[in-house]
PDB file of C-alpha atoms in Angstrom:
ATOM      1  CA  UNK Q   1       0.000   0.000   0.000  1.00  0.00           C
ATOM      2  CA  UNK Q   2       1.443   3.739  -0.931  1.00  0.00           C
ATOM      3  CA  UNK Q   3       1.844   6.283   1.338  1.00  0.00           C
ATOM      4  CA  UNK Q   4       1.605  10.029   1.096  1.00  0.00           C
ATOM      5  CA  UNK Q   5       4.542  11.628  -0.007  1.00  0.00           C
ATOM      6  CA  UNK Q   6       5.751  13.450   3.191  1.00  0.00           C
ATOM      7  CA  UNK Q   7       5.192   9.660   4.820  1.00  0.00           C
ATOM      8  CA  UNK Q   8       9.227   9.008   6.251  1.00  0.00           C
ATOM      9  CA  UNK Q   9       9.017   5.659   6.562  1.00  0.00           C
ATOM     10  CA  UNK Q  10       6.600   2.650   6.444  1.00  0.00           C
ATOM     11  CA  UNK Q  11       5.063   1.036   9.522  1.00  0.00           C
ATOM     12  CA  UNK Q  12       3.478  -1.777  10.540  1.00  0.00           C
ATOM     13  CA  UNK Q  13       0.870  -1.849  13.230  1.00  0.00           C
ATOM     14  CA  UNK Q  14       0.596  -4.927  15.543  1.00  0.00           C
ATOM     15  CA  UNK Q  15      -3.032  -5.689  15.009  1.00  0.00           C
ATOM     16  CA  UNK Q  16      -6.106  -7.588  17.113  1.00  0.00           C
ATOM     17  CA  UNK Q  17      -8.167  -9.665  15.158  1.00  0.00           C
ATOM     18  CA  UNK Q  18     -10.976  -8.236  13.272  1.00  0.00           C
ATOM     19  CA  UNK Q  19     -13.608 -10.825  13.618  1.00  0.00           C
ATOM     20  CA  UNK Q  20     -16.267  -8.739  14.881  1.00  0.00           C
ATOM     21  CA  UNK Q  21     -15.279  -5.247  13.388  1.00  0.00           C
ATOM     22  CA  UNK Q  22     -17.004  -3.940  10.501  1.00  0.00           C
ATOM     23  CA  UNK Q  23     -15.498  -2.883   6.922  1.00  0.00           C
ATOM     24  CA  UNK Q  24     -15.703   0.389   8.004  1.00  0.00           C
ATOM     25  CA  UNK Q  25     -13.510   0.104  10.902  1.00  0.00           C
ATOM     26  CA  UNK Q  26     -11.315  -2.432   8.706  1.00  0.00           C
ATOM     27  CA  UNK Q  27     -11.128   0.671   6.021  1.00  0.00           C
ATOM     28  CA  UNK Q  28     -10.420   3.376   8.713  1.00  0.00           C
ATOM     29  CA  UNK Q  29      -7.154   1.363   9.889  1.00  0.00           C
ATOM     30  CA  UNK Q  30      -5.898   0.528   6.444  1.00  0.00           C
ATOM     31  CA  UNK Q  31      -6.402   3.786   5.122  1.00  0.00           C
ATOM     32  CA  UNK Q  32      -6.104   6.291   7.446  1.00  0.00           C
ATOM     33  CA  UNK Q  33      -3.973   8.943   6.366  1.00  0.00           C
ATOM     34  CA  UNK Q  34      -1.652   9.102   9.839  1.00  0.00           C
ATOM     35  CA  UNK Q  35       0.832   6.158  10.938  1.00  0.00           C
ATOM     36  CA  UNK Q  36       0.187   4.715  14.052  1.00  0.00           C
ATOM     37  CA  UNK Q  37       3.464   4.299  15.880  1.00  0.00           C
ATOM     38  CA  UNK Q  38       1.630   1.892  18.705  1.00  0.00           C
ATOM     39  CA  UNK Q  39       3.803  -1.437  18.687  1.00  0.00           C
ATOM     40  CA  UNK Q  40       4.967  -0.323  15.567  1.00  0.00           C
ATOM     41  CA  UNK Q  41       8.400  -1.008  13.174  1.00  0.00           C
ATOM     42  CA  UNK Q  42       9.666   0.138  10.212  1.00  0.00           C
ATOM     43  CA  UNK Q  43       8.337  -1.413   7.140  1.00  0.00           C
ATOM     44  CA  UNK Q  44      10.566  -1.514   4.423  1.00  0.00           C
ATOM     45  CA  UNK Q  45      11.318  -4.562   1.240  1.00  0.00           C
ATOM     46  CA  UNK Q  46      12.142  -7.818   1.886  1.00  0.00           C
ATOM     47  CA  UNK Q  47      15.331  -8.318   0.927  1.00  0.00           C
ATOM     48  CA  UNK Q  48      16.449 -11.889   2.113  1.00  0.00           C
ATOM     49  CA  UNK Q  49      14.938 -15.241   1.173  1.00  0.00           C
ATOM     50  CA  UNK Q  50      12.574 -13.746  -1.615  1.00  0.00           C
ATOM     51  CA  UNK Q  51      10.641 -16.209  -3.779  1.00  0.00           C
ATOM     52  CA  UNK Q  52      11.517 -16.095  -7.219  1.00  0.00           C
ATOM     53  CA  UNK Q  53      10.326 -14.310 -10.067  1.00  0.00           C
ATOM     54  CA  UNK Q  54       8.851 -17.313 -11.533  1.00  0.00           C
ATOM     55  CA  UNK Q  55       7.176 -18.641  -8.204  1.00  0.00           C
ATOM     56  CA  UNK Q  56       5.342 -15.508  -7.835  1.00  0.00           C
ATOM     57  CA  UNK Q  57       4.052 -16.042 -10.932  1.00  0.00           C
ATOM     58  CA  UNK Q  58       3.134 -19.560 -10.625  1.00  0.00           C
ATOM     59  CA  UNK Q  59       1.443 -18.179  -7.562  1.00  0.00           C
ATOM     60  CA  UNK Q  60      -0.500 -15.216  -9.361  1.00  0.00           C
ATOM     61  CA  UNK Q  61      -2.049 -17.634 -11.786  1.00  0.00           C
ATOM     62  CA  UNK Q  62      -3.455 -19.487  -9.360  1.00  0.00           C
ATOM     63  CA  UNK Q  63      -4.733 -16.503  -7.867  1.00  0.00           C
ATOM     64  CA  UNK Q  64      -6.129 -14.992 -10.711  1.00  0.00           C
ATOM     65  CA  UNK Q  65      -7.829 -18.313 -12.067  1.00  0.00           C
ATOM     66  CA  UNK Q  66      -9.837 -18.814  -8.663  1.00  0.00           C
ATOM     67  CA  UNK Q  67     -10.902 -15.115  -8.747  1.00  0.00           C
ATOM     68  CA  UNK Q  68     -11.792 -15.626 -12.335  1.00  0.00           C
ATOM     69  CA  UNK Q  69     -14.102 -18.239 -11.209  1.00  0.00           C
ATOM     70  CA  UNK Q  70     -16.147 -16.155  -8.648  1.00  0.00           C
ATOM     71  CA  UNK Q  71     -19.236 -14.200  -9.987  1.00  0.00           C
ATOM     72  CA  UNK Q  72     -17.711 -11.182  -8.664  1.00  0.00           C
ATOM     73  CA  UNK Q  73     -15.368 -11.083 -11.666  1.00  0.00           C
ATOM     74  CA  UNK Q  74     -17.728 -11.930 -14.112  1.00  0.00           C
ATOM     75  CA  UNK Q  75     -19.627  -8.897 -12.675  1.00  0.00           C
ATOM     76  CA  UNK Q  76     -16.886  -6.966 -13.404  1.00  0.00           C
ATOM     77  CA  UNK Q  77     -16.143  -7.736 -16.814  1.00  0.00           C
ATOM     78  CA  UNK Q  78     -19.823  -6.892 -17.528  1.00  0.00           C
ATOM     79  CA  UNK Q  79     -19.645  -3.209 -15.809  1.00  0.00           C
ATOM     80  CA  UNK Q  80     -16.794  -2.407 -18.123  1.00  0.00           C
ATOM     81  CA  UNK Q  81     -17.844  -3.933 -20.985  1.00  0.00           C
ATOM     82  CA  UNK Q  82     -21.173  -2.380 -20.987  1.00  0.00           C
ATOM     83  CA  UNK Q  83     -21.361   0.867 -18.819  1.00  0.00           C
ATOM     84  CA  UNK Q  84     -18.184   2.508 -19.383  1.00  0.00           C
ATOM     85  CA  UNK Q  85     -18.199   1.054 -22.838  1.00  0.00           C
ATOM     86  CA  UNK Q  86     -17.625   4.661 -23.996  1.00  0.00           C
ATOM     87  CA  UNK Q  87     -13.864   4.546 -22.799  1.00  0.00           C
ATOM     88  CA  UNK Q  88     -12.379   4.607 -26.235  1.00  0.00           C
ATOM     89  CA  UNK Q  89      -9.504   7.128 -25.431  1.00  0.00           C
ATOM     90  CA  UNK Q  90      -7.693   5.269 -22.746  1.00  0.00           C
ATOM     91  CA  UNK Q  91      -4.172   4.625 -23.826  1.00  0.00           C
ATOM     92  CA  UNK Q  92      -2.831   4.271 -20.522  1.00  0.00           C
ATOM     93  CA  UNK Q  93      -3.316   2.077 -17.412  1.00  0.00           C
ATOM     94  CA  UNK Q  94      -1.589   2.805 -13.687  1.00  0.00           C
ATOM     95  CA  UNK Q  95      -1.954   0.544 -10.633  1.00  0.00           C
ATOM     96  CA  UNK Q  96      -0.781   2.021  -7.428  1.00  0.00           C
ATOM     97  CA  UNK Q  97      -0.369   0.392  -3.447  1.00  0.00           C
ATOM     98  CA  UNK Q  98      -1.013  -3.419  -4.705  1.00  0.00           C
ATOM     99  CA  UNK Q  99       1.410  -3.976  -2.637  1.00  0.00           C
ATOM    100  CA  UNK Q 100       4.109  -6.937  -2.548  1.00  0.00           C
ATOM    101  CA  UNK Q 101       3.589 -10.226  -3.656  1.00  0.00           C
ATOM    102  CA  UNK Q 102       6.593 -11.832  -0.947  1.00  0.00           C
ATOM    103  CA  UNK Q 103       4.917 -14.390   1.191  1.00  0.00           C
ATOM    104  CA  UNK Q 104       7.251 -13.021   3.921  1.00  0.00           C
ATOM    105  CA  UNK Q 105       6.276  -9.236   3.371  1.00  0.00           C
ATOM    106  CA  UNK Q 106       4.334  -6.579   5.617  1.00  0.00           C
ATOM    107  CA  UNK Q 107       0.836  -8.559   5.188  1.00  0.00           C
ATOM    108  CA  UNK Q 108      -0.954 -11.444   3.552  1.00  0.00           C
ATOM    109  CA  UNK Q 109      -0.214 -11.149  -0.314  1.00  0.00           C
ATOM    110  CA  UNK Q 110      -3.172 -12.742  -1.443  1.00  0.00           C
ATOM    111  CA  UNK Q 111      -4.793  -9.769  -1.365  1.00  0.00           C
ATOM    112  CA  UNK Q 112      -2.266  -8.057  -3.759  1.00  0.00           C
ATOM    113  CA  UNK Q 113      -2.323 -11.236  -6.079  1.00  0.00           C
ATOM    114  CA  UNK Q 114      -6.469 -11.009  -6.558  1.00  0.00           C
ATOM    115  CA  UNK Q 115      -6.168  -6.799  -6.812  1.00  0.00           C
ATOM    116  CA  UNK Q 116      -3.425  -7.053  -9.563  1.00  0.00           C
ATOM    117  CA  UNK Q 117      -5.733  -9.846 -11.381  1.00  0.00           C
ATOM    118  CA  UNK Q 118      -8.676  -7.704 -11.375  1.00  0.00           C
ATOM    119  CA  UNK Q 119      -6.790  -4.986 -12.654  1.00  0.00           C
ATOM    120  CA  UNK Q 120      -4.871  -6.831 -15.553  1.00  0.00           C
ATOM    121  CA  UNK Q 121      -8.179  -8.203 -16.318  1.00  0.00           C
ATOM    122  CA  UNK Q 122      -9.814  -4.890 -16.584  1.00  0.00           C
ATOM    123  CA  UNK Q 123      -7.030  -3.793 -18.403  1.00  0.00           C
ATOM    124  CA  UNK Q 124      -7.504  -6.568 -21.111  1.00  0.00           C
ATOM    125  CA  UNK Q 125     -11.459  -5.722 -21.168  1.00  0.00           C
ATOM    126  CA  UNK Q 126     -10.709  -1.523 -21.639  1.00  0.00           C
ATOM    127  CA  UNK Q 127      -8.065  -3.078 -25.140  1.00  0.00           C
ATOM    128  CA  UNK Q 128     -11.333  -4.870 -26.211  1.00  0.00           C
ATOM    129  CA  UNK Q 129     -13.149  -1.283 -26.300  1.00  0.00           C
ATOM    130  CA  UNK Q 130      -9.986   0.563 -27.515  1.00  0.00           C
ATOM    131  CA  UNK Q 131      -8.549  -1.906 -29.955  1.00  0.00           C
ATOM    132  CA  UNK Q 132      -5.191  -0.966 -28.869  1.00  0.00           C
ATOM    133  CA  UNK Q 133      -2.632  -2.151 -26.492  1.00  0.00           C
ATOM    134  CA  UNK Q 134      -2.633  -0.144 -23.244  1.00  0.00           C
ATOM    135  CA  UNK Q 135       0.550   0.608 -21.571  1.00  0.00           C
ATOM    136  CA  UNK Q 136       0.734  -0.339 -17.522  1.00  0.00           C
ATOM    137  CA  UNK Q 137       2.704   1.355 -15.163  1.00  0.00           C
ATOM    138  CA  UNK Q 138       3.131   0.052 -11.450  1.00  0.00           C
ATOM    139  CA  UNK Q 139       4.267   1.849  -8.366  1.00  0.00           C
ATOM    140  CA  UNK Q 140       4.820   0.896  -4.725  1.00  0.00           C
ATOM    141  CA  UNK Q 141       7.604   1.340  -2.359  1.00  0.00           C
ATOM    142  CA  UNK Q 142       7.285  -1.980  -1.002  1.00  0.00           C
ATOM    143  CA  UNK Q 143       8.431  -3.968  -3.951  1.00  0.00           C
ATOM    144  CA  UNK Q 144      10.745  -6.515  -3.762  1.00  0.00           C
ATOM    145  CA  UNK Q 145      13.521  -6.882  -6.488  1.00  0.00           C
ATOM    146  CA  UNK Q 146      11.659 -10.601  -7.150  1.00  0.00           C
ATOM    147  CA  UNK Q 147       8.178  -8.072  -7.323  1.00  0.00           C
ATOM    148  CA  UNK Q 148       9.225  -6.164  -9.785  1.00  0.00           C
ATOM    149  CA  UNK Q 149      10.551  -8.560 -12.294  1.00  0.00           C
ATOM    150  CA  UNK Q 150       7.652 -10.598 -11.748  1.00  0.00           C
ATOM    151  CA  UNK Q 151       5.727  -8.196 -12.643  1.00  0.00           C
ATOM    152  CA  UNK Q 152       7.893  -6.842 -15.519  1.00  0.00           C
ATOM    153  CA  UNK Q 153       7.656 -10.552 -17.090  1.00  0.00           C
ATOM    154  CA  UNK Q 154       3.753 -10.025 -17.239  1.00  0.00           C
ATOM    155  CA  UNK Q 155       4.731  -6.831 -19.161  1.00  0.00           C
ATOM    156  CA  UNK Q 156       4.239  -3.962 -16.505  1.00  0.00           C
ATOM    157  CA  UNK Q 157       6.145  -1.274 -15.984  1.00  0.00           C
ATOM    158  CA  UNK Q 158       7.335  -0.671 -12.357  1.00  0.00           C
ATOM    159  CA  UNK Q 159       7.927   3.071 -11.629  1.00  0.00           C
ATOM    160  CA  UNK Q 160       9.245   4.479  -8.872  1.00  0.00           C
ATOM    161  CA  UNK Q 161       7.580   6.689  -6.205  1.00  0.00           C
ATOM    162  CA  UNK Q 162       6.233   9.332  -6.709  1.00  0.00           C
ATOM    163  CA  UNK Q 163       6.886   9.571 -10.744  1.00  0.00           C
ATOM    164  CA  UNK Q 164       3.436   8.026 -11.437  1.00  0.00           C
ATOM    165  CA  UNK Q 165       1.367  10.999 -10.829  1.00  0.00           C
ATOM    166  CA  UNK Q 166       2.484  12.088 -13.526  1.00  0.00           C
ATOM    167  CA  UNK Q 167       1.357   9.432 -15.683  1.00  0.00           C
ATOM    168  CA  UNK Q 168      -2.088  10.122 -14.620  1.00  0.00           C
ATOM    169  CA  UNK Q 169      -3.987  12.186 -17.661  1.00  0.00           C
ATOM    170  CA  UNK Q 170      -7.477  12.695 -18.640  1.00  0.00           C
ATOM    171  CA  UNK Q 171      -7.315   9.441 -20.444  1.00  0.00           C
ATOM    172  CA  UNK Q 172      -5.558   7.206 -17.958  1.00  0.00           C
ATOM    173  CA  UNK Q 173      -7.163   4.426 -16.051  1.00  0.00           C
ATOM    174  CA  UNK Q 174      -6.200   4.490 -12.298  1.00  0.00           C
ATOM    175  CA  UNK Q 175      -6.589   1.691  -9.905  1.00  0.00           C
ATOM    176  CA  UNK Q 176      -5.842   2.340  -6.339  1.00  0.00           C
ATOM    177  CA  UNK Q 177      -7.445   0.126  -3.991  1.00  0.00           C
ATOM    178  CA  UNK Q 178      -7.720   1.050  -0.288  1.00  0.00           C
ATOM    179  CA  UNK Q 179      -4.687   4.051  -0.423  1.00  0.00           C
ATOM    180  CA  UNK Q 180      -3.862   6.746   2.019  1.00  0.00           C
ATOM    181  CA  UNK Q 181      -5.656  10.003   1.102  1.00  0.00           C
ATOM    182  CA  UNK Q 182      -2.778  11.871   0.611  1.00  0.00           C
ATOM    183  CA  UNK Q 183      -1.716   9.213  -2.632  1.00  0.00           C
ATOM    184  CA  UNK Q 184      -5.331  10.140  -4.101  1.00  0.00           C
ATOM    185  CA  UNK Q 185      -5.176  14.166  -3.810  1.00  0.00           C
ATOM    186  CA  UNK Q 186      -1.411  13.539  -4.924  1.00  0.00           C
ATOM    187  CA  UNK Q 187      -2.095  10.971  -8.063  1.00  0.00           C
ATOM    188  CA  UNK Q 188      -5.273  13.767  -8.774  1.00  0.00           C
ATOM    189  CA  UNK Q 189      -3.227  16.763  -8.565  1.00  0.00           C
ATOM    190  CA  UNK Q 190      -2.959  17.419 -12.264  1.00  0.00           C
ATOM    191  CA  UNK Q 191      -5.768  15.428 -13.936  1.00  0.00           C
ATOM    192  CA  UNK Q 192      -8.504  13.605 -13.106  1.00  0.00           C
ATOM    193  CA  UNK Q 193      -8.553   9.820 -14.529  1.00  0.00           C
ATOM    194  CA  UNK Q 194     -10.903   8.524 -17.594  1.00  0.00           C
ATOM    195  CA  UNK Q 195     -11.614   5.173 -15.150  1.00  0.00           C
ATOM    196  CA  UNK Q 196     -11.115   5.747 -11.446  1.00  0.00           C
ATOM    197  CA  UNK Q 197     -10.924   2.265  -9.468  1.00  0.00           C
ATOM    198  CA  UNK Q 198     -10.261   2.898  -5.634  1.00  0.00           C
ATOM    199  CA  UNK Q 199     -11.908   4.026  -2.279  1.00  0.00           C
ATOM    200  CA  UNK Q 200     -15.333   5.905  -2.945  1.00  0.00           C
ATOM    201  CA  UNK Q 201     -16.408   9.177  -1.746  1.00  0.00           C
ATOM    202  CA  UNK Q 202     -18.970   7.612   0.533  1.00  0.00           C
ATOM    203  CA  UNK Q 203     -16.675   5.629   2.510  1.00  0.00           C
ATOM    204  CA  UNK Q 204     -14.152   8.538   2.849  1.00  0.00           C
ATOM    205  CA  UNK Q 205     -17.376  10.664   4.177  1.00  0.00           C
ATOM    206  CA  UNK Q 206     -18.942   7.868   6.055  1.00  0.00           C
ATOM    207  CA  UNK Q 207     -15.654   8.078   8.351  1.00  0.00           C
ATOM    208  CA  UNK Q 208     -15.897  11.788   8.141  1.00  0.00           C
ATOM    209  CA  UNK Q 209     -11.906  11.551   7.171  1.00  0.00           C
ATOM    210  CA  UNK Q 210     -13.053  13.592   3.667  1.00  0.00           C
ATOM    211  CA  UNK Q 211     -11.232  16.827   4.039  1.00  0.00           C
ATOM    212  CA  UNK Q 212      -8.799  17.280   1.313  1.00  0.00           C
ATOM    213  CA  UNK Q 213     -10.544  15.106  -1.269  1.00  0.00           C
ATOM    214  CA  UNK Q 214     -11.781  17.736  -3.084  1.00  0.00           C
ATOM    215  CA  UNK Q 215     -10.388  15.899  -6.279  1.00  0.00           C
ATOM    216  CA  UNK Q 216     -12.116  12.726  -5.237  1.00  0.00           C
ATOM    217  CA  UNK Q 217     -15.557  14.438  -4.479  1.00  0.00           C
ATOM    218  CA  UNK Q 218     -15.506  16.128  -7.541  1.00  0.00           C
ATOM    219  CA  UNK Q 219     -15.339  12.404  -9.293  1.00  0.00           C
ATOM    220  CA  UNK Q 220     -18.257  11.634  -7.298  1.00  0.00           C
ATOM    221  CA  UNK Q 221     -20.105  14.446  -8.371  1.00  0.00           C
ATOM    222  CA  UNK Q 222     -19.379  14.625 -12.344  1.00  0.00           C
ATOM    223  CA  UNK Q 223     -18.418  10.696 -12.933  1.00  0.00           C
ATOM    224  CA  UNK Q 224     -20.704   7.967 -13.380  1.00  0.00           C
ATOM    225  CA  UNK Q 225     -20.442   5.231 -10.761  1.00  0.00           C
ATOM    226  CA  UNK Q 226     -20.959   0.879  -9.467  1.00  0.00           C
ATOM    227  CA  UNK Q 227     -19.978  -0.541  -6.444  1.00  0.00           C
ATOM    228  CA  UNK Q 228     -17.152  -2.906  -7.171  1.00  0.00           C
ATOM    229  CA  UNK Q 229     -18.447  -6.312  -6.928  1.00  0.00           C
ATOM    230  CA  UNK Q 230     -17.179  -8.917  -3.992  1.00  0.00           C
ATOM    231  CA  UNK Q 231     -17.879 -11.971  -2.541  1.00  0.00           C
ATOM    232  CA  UNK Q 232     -19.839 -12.434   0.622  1.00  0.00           C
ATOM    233  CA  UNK Q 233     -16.590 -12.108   3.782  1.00  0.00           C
ATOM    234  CA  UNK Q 234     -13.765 -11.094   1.573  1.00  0.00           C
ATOM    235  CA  UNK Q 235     -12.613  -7.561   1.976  1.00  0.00           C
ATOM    236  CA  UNK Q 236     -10.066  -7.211  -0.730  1.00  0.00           C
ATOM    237  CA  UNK Q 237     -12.205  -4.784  -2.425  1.00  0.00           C
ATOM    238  CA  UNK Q 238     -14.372  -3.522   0.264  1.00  0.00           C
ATOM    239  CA  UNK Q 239     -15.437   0.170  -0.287  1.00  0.00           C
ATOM    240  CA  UNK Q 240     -14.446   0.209  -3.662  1.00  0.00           C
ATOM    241  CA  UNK Q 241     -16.124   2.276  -6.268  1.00  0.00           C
ATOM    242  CA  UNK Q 242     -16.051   1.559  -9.956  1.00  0.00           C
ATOM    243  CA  UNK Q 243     -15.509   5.914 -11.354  1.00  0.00           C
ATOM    244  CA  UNK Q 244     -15.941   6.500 -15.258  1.00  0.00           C
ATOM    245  CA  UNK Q 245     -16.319   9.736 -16.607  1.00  0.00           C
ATOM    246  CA  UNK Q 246     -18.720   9.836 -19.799  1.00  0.00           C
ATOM    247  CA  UNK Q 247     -17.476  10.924 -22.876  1.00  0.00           C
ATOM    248  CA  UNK Q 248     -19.135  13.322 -25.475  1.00  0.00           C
ATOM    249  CA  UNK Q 249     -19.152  11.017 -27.673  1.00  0.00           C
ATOM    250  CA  UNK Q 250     -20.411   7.739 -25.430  1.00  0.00           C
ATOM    251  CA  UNK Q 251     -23.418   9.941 -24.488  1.00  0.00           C
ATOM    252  CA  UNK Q 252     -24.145  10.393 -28.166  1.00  0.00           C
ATOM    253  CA  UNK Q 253     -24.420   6.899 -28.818  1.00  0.00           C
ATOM    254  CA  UNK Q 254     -26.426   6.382 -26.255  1.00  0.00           C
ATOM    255  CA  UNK Q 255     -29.112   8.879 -26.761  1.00  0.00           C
ATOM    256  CA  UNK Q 256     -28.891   7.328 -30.875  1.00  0.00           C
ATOM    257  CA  UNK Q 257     -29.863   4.299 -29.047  1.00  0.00           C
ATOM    258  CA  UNK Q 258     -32.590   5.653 -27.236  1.00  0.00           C
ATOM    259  CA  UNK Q 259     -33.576   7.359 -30.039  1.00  0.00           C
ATOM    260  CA  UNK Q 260     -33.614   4.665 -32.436  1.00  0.00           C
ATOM    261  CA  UNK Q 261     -35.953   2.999 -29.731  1.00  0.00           C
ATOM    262  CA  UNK Q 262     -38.484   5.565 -29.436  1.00  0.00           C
ATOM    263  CA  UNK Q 263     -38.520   5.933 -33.327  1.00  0.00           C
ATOM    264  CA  UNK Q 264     -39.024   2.213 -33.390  1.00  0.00           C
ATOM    265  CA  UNK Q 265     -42.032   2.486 -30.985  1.00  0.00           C
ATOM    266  CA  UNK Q 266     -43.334   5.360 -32.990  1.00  0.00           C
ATOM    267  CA  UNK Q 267     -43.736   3.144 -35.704  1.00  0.00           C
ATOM    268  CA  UNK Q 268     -44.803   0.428 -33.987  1.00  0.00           C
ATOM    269  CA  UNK Q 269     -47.645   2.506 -32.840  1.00  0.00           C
ATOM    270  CA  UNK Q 270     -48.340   3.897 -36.469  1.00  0.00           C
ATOM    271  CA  UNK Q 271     -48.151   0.515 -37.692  1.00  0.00           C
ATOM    272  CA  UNK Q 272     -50.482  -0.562 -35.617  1.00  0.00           C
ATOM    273  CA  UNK Q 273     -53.189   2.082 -35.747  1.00  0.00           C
ATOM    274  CA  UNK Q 274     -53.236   1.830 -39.360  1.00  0.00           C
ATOM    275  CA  UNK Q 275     -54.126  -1.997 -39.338  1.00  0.00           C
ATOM    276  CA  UNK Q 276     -56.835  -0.710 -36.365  1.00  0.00           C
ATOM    277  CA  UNK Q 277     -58.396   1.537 -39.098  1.00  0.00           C
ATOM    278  CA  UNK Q 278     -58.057  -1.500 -42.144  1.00  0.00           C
ATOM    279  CA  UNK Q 279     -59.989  -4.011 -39.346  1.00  0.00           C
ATOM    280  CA  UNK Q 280     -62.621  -1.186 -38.677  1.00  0.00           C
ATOM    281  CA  UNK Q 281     -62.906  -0.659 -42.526  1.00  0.00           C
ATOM    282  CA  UNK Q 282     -63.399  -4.185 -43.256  1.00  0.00           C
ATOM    283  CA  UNK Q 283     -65.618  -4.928 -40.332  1.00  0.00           C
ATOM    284  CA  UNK Q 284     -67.888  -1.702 -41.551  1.00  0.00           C
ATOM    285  CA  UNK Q 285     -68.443  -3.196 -44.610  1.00  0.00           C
ATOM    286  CA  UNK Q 286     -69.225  -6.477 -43.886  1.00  0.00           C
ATOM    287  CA  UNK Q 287     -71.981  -4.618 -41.647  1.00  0.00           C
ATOM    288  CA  UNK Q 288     -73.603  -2.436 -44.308  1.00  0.00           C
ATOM    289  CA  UNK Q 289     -73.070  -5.940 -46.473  1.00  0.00           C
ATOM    290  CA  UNK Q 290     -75.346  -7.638 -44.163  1.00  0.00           C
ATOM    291  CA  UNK Q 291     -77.755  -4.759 -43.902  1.00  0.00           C
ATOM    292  CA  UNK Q 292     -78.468  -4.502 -47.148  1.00  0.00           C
ATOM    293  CA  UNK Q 293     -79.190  -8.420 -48.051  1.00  0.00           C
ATOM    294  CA  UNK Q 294     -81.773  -8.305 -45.263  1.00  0.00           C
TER     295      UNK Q 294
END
């Protein structure tokens, strides 16, 4: 997970279990924008021991074909390929705060395994729209040396901190899953993304932690929107909103769609009152048929 700029080191916080807390609570300790220093050390790469390259990726496939199994991704395919099916601009794709994929890292990597499928996934659904191939860029301070060619042999591009922001543009897709605020308003600075994937405005205000979003509330307000689908008990996406911004030319298409429907139940309805009047003529005459032979 990233940290704000003026962060000067990485901690990790010696944690109860969760069992009975909710998501919210779960969100407001993995994001909060402040490092608790409470039983806490320095967090910083594994260096010793690392799995290899080629083990993490064993391990990602795995990973990524379970998730692919789960209706949740399915789900997801569908709200890209359908409702932000007007994303034809996006050239770029940049994934920040996965974190690192070392079994003996700061946490659990599963999570970081399932966030990097979805977004690799996503990524391969936004080339379907495009047609193109869409560059990916990767940042996080916590990668190992065996994290970053791992994830340079699936064809990313690992950048260092903080020189993604400015890869961010106005057609960039950013995914960002559960990140400090300062990353966001940082990441936002310049331009706000085509395809936002990360912590929504309603979680950020349900904590009342929202001050100094004003990049992410704006999103909120001019962007359409989907809760990102997850399984029932898994919390590597919870309060995650799906953010794409509608193009010009996506609304267009949409309102010829709605159009061409209207216009086709226009004619429906002319079609069908003219055959009214051709059943009324032909049952008037067969009336004053009748009549007159009596």
């Amino acid at each position: 997970m990233s940290s704000p700029k003026d962060s000067q080191e990485w901690t990790q916080v010696s944690r109860k279990s969760r069992k009975n807390k909710s998501k919210s609570t779960k969100f407001n300790q993995d994001s909060s924008s402040s490092h608790s220093h409470i039983n806490a050390n320095p967090v910083v790469p594994n260096t010793e021991n690392l799995y290899s390259p080629a083990e993490l990726e064993a391990s990602y496939r795995r990973h990524r074909e379970r998730w692919e199994s789960e209706p949740s991704c399915t789900k997801v395919r569908d709200i890209i390929s359908n409702k932000a099916s007007g994303l034809k601009r996006i050239n770029r794709a940049v994934n920040f705060g996965v974190g690192t994929f070392d079994p003996k890292g700061a946490s659990d990597p599963r999570a970081s395994f399932v966030q990097l499928a979805a977004f690799d996934i996503i990524v391969e659904e936004l080339e379907k729209i495009t047609g193109k191939k869409i560059e990916t860029y990767i940042q996080d301070p916590m990668f190992s040396a065996s994290d970053k060619t791992f994830l340079g042999n699936l064809g990313h591009a690992v950048v260092e901190e903080p020189a993604g922001n400015d890869l961010v543009t106005p057609t960039t897709f950013f995914f960002g899953v559960h990140l400090y605020k300062g990353v966001y308003k940082e990441a936002f600075a310049k331009h706000l993304p085509a395809l936002f994937i990360g912590t929504g405005w309603d979680a950020w205000e349900s904590m009342m932690t929202s001050d100094g979003l004003d990049e992410i509330q704006e999103i909120q307000k001019t962007y359409e929107r989907s809760e990102f689908p997850e399984e029932k008990h898994d919390t590597v996406f919870s309060t995650t909103t799906i953010y794409w911004k509608a193009t010009d030319e996506a609304k267009e298409e949409e309102e010829i769609k709605e159009g061409g429907k209207s216009k086709g139940k226009v004619k429906e309805e002319s079609d069908s009152a003219e055959n009214k009047e051709k059943d009324e003529d032909e049952l008037s005459k067969k009336l004053e048929s009748t009549t007159i032979s009596e």
